[in-house]
mmCIF file of C-alpha atoms in Angstrom:
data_model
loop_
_atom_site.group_PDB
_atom_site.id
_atom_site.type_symbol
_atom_site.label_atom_id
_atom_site.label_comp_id
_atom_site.label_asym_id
_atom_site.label_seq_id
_atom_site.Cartn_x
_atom_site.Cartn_y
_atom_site.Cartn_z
ATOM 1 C CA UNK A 171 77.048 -52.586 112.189
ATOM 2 C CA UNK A 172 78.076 -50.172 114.802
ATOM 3 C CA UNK A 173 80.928 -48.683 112.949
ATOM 4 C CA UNK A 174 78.375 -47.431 110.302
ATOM 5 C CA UNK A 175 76.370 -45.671 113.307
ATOM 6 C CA UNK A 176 79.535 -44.069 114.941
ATOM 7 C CA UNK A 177 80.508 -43.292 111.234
ATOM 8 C CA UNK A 178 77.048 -41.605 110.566
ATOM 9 C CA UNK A 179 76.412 -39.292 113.493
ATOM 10 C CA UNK A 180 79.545 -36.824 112.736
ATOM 11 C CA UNK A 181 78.121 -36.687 109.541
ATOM 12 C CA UNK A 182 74.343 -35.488 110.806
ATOM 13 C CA UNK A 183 75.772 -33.639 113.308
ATOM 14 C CA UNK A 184 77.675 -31.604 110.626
ATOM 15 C CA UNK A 185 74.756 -31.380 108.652
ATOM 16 C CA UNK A 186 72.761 -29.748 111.408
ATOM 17 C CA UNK A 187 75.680 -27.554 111.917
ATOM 18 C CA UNK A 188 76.798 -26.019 109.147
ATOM 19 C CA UNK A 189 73.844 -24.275 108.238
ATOM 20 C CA UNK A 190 74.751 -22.063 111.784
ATOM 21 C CA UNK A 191 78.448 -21.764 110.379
ATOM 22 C CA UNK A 192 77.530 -20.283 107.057
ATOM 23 C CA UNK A 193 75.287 -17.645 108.451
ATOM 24 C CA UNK A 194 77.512 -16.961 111.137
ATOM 25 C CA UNK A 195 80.526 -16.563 108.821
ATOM 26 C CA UNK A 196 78.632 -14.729 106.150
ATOM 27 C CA UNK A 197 77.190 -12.327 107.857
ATOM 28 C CA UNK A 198 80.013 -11.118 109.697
ATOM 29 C CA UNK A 199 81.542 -10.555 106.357
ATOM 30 C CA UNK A 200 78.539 -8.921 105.539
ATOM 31 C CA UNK A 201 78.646 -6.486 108.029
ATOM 32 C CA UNK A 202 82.471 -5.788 108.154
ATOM 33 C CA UNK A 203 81.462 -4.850 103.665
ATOM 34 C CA UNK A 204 79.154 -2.462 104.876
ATOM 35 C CA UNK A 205 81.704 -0.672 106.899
ATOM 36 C CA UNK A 206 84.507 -0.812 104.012
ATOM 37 C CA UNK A 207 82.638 0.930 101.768
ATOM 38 C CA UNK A 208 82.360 3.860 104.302
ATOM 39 C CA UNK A 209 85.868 3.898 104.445
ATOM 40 C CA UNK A 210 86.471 3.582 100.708
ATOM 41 C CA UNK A 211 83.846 6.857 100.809
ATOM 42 C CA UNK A 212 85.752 8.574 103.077
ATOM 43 C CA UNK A 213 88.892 7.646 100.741
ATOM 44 C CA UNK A 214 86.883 9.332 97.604
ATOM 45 C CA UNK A 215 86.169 6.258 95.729
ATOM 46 C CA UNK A 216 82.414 6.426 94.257
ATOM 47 C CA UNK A 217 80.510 3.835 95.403
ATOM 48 C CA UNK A 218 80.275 1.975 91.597
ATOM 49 C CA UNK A 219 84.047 2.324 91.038
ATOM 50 C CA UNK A 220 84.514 0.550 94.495
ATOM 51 C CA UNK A 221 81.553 -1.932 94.027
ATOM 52 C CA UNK A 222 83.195 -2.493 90.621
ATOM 53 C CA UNK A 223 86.453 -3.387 91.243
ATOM 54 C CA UNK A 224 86.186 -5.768 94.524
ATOM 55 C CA UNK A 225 83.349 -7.522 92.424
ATOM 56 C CA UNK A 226 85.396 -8.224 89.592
ATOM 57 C CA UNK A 227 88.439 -9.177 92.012
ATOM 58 C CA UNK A 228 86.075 -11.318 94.038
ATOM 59 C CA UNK A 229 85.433 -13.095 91.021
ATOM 60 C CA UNK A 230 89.053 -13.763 89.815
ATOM 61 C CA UNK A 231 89.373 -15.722 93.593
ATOM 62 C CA UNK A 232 86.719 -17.914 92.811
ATOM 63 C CA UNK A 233 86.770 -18.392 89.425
ATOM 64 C CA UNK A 234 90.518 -19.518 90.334
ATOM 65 C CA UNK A 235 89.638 -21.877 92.754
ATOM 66 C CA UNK A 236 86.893 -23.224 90.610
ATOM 67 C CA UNK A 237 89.645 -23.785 88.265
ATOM 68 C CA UNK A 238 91.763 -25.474 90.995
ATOM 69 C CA UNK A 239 88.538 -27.396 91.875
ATOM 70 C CA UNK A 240 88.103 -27.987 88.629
ATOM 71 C CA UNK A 241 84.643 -27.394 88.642
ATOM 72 C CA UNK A 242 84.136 -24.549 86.365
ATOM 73 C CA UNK A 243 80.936 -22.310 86.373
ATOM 74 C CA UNK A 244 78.454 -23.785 83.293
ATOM 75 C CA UNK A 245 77.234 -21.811 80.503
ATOM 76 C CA UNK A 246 73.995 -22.780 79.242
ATOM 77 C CA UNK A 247 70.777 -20.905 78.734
ATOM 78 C CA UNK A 248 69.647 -22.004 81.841
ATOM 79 C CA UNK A 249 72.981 -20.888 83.990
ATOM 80 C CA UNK A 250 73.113 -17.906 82.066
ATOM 81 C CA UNK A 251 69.816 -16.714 82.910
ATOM 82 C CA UNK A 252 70.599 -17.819 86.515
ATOM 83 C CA UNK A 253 73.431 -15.771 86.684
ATOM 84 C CA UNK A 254 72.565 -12.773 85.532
ATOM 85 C CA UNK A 255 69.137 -11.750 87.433
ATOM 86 C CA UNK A 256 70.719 -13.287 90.439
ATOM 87 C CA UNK A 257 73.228 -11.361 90.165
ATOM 88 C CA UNK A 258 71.004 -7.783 89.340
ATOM 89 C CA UNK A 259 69.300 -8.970 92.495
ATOM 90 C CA UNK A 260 71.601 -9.856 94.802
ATOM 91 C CA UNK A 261 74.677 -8.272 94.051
ATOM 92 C CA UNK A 262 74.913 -5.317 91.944
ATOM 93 C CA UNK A 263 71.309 -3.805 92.180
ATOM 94 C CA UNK A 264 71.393 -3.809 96.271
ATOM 95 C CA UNK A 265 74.835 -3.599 96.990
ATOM 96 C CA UNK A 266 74.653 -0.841 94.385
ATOM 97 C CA UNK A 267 71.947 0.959 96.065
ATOM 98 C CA UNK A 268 73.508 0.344 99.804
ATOM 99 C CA UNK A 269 77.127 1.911 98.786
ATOM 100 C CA UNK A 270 75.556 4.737 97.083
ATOM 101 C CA UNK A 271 73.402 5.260 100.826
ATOM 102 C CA UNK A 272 76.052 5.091 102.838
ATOM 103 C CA UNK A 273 77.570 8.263 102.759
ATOM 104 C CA UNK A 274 73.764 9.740 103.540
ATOM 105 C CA UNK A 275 72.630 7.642 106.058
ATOM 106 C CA UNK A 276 75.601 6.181 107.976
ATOM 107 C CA UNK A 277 77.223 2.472 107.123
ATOM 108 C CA UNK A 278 75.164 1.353 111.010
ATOM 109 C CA UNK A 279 71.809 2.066 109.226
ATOM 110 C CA UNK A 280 72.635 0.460 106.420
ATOM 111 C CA UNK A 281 74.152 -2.373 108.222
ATOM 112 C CA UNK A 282 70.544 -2.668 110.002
ATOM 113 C CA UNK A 283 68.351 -2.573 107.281
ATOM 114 C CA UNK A 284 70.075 -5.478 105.642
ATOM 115 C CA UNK A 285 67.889 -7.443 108.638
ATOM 116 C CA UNK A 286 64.995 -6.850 107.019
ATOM 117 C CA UNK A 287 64.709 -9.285 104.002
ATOM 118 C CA UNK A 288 63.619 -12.282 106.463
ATOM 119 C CA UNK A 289 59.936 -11.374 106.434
ATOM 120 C CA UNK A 290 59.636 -10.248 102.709
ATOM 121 C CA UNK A 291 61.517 -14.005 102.505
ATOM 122 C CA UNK A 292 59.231 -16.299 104.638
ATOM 123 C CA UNK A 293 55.813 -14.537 103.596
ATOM 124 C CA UNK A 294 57.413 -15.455 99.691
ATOM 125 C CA UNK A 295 58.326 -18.894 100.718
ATOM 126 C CA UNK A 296 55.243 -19.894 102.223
ATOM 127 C CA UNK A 297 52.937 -18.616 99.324
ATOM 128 C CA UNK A 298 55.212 -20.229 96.597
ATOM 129 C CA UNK A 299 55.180 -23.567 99.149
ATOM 130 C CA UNK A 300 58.950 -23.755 99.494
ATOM 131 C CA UNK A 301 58.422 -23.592 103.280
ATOM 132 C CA UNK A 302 55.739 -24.647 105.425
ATOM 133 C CA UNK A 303 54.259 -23.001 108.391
ATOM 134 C CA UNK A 304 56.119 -23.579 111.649
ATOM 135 C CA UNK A 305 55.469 -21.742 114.870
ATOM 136 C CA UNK A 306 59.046 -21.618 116.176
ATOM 137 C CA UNK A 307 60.530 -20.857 112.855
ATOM 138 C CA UNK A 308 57.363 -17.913 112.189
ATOM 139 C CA UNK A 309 58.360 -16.900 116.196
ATOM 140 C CA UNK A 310 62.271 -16.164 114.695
ATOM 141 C CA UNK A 311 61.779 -14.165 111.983
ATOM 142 C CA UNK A 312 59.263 -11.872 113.613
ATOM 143 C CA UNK A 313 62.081 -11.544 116.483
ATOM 144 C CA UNK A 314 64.369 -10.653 114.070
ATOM 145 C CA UNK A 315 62.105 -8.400 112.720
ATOM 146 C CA UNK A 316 61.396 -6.678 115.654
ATOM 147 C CA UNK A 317 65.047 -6.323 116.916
ATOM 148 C CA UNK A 318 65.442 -4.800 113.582
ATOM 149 C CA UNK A 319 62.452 -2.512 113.602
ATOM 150 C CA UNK A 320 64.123 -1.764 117.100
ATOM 151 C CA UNK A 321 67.428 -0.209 116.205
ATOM 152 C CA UNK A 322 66.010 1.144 112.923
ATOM 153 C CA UNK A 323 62.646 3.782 114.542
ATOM 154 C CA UNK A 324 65.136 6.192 115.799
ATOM 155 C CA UNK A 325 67.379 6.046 112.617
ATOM 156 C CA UNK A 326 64.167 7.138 111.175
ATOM 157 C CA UNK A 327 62.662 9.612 113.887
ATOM 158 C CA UNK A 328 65.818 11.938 113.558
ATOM 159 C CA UNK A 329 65.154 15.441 112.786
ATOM 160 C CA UNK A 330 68.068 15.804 110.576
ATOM 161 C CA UNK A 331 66.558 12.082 108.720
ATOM 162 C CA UNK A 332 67.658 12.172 104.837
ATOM 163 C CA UNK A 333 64.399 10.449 103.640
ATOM 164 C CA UNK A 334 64.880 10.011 99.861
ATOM 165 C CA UNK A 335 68.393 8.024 100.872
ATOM 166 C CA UNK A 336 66.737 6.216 102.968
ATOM 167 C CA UNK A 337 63.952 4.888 100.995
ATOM 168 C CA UNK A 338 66.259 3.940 98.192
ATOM 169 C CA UNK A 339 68.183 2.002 100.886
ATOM 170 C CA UNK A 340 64.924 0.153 101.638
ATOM 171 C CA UNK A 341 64.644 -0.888 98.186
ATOM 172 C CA UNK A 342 68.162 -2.803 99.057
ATOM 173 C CA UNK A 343 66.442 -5.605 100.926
ATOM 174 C CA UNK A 344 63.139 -5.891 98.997
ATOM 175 C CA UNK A 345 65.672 -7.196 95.956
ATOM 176 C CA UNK A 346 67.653 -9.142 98.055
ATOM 177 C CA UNK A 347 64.458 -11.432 99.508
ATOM 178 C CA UNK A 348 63.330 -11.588 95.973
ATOM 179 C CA UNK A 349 66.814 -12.739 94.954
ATOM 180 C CA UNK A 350 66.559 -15.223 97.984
ATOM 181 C CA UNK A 351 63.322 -16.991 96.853
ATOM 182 C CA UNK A 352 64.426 -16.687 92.583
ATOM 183 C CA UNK A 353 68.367 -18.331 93.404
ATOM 184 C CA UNK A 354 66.098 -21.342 95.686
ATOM 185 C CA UNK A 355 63.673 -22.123 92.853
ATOM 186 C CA UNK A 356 65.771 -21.560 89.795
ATOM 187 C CA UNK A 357 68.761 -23.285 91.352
ATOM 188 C CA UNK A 358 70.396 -25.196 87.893
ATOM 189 C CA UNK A 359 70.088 -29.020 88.585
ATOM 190 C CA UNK A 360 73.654 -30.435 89.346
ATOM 191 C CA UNK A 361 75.438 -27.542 89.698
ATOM 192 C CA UNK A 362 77.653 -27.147 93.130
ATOM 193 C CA UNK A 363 77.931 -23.744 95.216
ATOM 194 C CA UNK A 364 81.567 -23.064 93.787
ATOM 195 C CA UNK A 365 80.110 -23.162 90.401
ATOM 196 C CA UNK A 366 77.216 -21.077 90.595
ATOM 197 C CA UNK A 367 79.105 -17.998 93.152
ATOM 198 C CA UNK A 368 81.763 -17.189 89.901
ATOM 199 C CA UNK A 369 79.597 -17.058 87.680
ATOM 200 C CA UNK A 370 77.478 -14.519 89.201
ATOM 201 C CA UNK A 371 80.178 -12.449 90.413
ATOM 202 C CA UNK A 372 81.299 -12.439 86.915
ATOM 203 C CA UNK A 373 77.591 -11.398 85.595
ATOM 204 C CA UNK A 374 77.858 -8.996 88.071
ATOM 205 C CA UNK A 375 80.721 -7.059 87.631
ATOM 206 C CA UNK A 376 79.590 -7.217 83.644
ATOM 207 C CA UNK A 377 76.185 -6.142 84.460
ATOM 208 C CA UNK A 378 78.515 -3.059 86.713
ATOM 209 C CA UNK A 379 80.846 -1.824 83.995
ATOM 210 C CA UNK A 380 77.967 -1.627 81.621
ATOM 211 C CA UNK A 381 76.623 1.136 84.515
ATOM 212 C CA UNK A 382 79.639 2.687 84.746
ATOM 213 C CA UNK A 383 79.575 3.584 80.546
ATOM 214 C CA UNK A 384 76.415 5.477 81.347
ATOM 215 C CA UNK A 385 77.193 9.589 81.677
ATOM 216 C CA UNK A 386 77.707 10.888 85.479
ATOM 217 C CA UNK A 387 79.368 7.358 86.186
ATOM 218 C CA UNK A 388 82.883 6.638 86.630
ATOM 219 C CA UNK A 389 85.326 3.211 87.522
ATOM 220 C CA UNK A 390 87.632 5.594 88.509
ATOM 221 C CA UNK A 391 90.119 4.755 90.887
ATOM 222 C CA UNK A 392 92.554 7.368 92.817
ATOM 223 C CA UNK A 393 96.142 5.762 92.306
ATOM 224 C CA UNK A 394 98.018 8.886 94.014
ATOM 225 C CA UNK A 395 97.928 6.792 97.041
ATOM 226 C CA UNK A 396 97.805 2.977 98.328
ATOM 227 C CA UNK A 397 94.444 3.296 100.603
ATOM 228 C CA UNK A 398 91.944 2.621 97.646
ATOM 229 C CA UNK A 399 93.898 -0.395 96.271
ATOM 230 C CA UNK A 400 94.410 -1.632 99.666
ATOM 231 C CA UNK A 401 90.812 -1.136 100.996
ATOM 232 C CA UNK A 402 89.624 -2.905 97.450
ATOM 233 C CA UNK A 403 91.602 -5.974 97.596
ATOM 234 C CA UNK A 404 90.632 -6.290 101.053
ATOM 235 C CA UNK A 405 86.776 -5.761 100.043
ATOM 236 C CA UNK A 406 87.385 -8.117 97.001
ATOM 237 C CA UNK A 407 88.841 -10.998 99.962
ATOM 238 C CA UNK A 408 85.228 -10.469 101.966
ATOM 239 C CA UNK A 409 83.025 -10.564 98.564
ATOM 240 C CA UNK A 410 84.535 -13.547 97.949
ATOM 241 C CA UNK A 411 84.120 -15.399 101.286
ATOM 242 C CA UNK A 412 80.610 -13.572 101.564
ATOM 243 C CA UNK A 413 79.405 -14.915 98.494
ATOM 244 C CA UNK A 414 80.659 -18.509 98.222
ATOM 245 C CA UNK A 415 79.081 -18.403 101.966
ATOM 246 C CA UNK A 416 75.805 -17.334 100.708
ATOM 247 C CA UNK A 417 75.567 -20.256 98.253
ATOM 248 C CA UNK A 418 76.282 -22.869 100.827
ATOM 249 C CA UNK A 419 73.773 -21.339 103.245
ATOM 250 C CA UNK A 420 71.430 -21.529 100.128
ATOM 251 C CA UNK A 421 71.656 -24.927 99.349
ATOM 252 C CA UNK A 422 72.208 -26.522 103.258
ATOM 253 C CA UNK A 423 69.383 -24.021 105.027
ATOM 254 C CA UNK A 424 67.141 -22.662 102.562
ATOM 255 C CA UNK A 425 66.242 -18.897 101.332
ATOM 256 C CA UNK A 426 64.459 -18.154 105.189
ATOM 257 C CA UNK A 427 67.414 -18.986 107.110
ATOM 258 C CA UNK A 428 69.947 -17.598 104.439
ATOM 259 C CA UNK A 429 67.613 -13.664 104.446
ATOM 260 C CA UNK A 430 69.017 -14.330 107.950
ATOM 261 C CA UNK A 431 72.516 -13.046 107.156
ATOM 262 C CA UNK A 432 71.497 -9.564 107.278
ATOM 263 C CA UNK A 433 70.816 -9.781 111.150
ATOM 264 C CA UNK A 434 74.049 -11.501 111.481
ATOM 265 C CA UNK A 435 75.280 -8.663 109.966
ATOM 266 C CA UNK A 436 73.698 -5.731 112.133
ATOM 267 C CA UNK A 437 75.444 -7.431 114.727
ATOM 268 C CA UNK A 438 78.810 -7.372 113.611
ATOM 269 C CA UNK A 439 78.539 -4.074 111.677
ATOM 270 C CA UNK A 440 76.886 -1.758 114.218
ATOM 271 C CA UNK A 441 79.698 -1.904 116.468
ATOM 272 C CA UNK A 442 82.268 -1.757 114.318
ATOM 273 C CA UNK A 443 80.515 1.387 112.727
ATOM 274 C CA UNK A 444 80.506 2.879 116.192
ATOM 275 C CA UNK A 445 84.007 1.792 117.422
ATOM 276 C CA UNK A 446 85.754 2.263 113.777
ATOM 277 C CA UNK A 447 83.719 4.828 112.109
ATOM 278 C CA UNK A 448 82.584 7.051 115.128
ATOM 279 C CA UNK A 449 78.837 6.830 114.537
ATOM 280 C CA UNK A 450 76.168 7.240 117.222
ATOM 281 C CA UNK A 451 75.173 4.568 118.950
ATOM 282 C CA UNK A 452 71.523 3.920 118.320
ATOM 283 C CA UNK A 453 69.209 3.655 121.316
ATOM 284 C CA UNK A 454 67.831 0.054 121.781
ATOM 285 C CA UNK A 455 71.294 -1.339 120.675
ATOM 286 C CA UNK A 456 71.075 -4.076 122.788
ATOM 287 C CA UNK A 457 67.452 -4.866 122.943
ATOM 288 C CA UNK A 458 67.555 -5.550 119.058
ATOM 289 C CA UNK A 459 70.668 -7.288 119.672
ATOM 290 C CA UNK A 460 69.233 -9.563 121.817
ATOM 291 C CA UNK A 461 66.060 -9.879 119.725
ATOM 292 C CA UNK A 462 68.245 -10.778 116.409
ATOM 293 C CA UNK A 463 69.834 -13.493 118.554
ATOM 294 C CA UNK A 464 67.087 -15.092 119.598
ATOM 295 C CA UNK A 465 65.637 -15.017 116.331
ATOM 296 C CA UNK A 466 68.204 -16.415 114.919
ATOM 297 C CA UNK A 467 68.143 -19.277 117.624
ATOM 298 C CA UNK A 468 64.379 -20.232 116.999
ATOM 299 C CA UNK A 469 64.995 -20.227 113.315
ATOM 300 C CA UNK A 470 67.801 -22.861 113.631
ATOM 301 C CA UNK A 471 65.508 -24.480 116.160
ATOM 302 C CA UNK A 472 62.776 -25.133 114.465
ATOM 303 C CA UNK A 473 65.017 -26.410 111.577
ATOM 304 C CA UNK A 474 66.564 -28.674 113.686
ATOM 305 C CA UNK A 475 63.449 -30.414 114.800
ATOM 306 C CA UNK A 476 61.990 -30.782 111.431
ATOM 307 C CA UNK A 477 61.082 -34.894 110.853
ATOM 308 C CA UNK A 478 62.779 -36.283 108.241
ATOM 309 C CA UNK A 479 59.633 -36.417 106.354
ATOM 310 C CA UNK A 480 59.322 -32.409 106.338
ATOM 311 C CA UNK A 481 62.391 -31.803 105.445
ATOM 312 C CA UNK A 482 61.705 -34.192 102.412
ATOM 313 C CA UNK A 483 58.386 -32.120 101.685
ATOM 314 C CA UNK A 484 60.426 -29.136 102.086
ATOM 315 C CA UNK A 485 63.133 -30.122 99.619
ATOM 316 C CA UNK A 486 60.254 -31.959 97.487
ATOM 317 C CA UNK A 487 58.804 -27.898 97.613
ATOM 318 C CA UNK A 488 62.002 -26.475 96.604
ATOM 319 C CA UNK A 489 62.360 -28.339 93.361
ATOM 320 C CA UNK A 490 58.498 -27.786 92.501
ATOM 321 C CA UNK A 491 59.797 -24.841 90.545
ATOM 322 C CA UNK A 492 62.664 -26.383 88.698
ATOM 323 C CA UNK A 493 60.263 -29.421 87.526
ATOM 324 C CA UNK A 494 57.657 -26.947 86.457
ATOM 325 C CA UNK A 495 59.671 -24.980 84.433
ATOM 326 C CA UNK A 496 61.310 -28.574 82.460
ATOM 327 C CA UNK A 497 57.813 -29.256 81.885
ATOM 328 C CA UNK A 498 57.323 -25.916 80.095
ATOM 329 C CA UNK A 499 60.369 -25.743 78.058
ATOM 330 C CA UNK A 500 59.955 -29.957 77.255
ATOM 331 C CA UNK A 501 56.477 -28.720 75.919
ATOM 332 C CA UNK A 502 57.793 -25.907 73.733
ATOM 333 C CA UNK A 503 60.463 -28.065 72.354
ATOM 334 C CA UNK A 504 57.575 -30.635 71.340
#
């Protein structure tokens, strides 16, 4: 018997950590994206024709390791359905909307107001009953959210402010928390992480080219020079990581903890916009800093010391809207 116990607790402990790895991870990929596309700007690709291209590369990577895996992405009604709106949500409506706002408002702004899909998130999870009320988890997000709110009032109180830009980058987050909460309760029964992140990508970069057919848009790519081929494939390498990330986050730590990535990314991609890109540091810098980190330390706390029968409730929660919908489409079949 106490082999099985000494077998066991690397196994929780993993399980409690990797939660904390995937958000770490993915949003510092997150933040060093928003950053490349100010650099593919400043290189004179158009924010579609960039978006474009490192989607569709991002999904040759994983679709070829899902084919190494062999583990392939499933194509059913269902998984269809999946793919598509999440990826109009998650990947080509926002990121869409954040490339095309960088140039106007600065890649540090944008990198901040990717932090604010955690309350939109939690205040959807606990009315749909995916999540239930928790005073140290509640206590995180609204640190966060303030750390957020922190860096982003003088973004917004400058004189020389570009306010349609930025309200169109606002609309960024409000997708992705709705894409949070829709990938949780739609979630195809069965299906792994690597399955689901190719097939999105792929719905995405469809769902991008049909964009780029409309008049005033372009895939264009400048091939007089090796920067926007370089700065691509390296963009394409981070979508991929970013992405396969975001799916593992989903599944181990929920939509809450995975609107965290955002934050994650203000971190990483405020500095770098200030070191790399020569932006202006915002004032409050590192009171938000420290406000994102300790809401992103609460958050994992209060997951952590969840019973095991909450975390069954929770997951119980989670699949509410899968059974609901079998129930509907075993009724129309009758």
């Amino acid at each position: 018997m106490p082999p099985s116990n000494t077998t066991r607790l690397p196994s929780t402990q993993h399980a409690k950590l990797a939660p904390l790895l995937y958000l770490l991870s993915g949003g510092a990929l997150l933040g060093l994206s928003t950053n490349l596309a100010k650099f593919a700007n400043d290189a004179q690709l158009s924010a579609l024709s960039f978006l474009y291209w490192s989607i569709s590369g991002a999904a040759l990577i994983l679709m070829a390791l899902a084919v190494y895996r062999r583990n392939l992405p499933p194509v059913t009604i269902h998984t269809v359905e999946y793919y598509l709106i999440s990826a109009l949500l998650g990947v080509a409506g926002a990121n869409l909307l954040f490339f095309s706002a960088i140039p106007h408002v600065g890649a540090g702004f944008v990198a901040l107001i990717i932090t604010l899909p955690p309350l939109l998130t939690y205040v959807g999870a606990l009315t749909l009953k995916m999540e239930r009320f928790r005073l140290l988890r509640a206590a995180g997000v609204l640190s966060a959210l303030a750390g957020a709110f922190t860096l982003a009032f003088h973004k917004l109180s400058a004189p020389d402010a570009d306010y349609l830009w930025i309200f169109l980058a606002l609309v960024g987050p409000v997708l992705l928390a709705i894409g949070n909460l829709y990938r949780t309760l739609r979630w195809p029964v069965g299906v792994s992480s690597d399955a689901l992140a190719p097939g999105m990508l792929i719905a995405a970069s469809l769902i991008l080219l049909a964009v780029g057919q409309l008049p005033n848009f372009s895939l264009h790519v400048p091939t007089d020079r090796y920067l926007p081929i370089v700065l691509i494939t390296v963009q394409a390498v981070v979508f991929a990581g970013q992405f396969l990330l975001l799916f593992l986050l989903q599944k181990s730590g929920g939509p809450v903890l995975l609107s965290l990535l955002g934050s994650v990314g203000a971190v990483v991609g405020v500095p770098v916009a200030i070191l790399l890109q020569g932006e202006t540091a915002p004032e409050g810098l590192l009171l938000g800093i420290l406000l994102i980190g300790a809401g992103i330390t609460l958050l994992n706390i209060g997951k952590i010391k969840q019973s095991p029968s909450q975390q069954s409730a929770n997951k119980k929660s989670q699949h509410q809207g899968k059974a609901m919908t079998s129930h509907v489409r075993l009724g129309k079949k009758r």
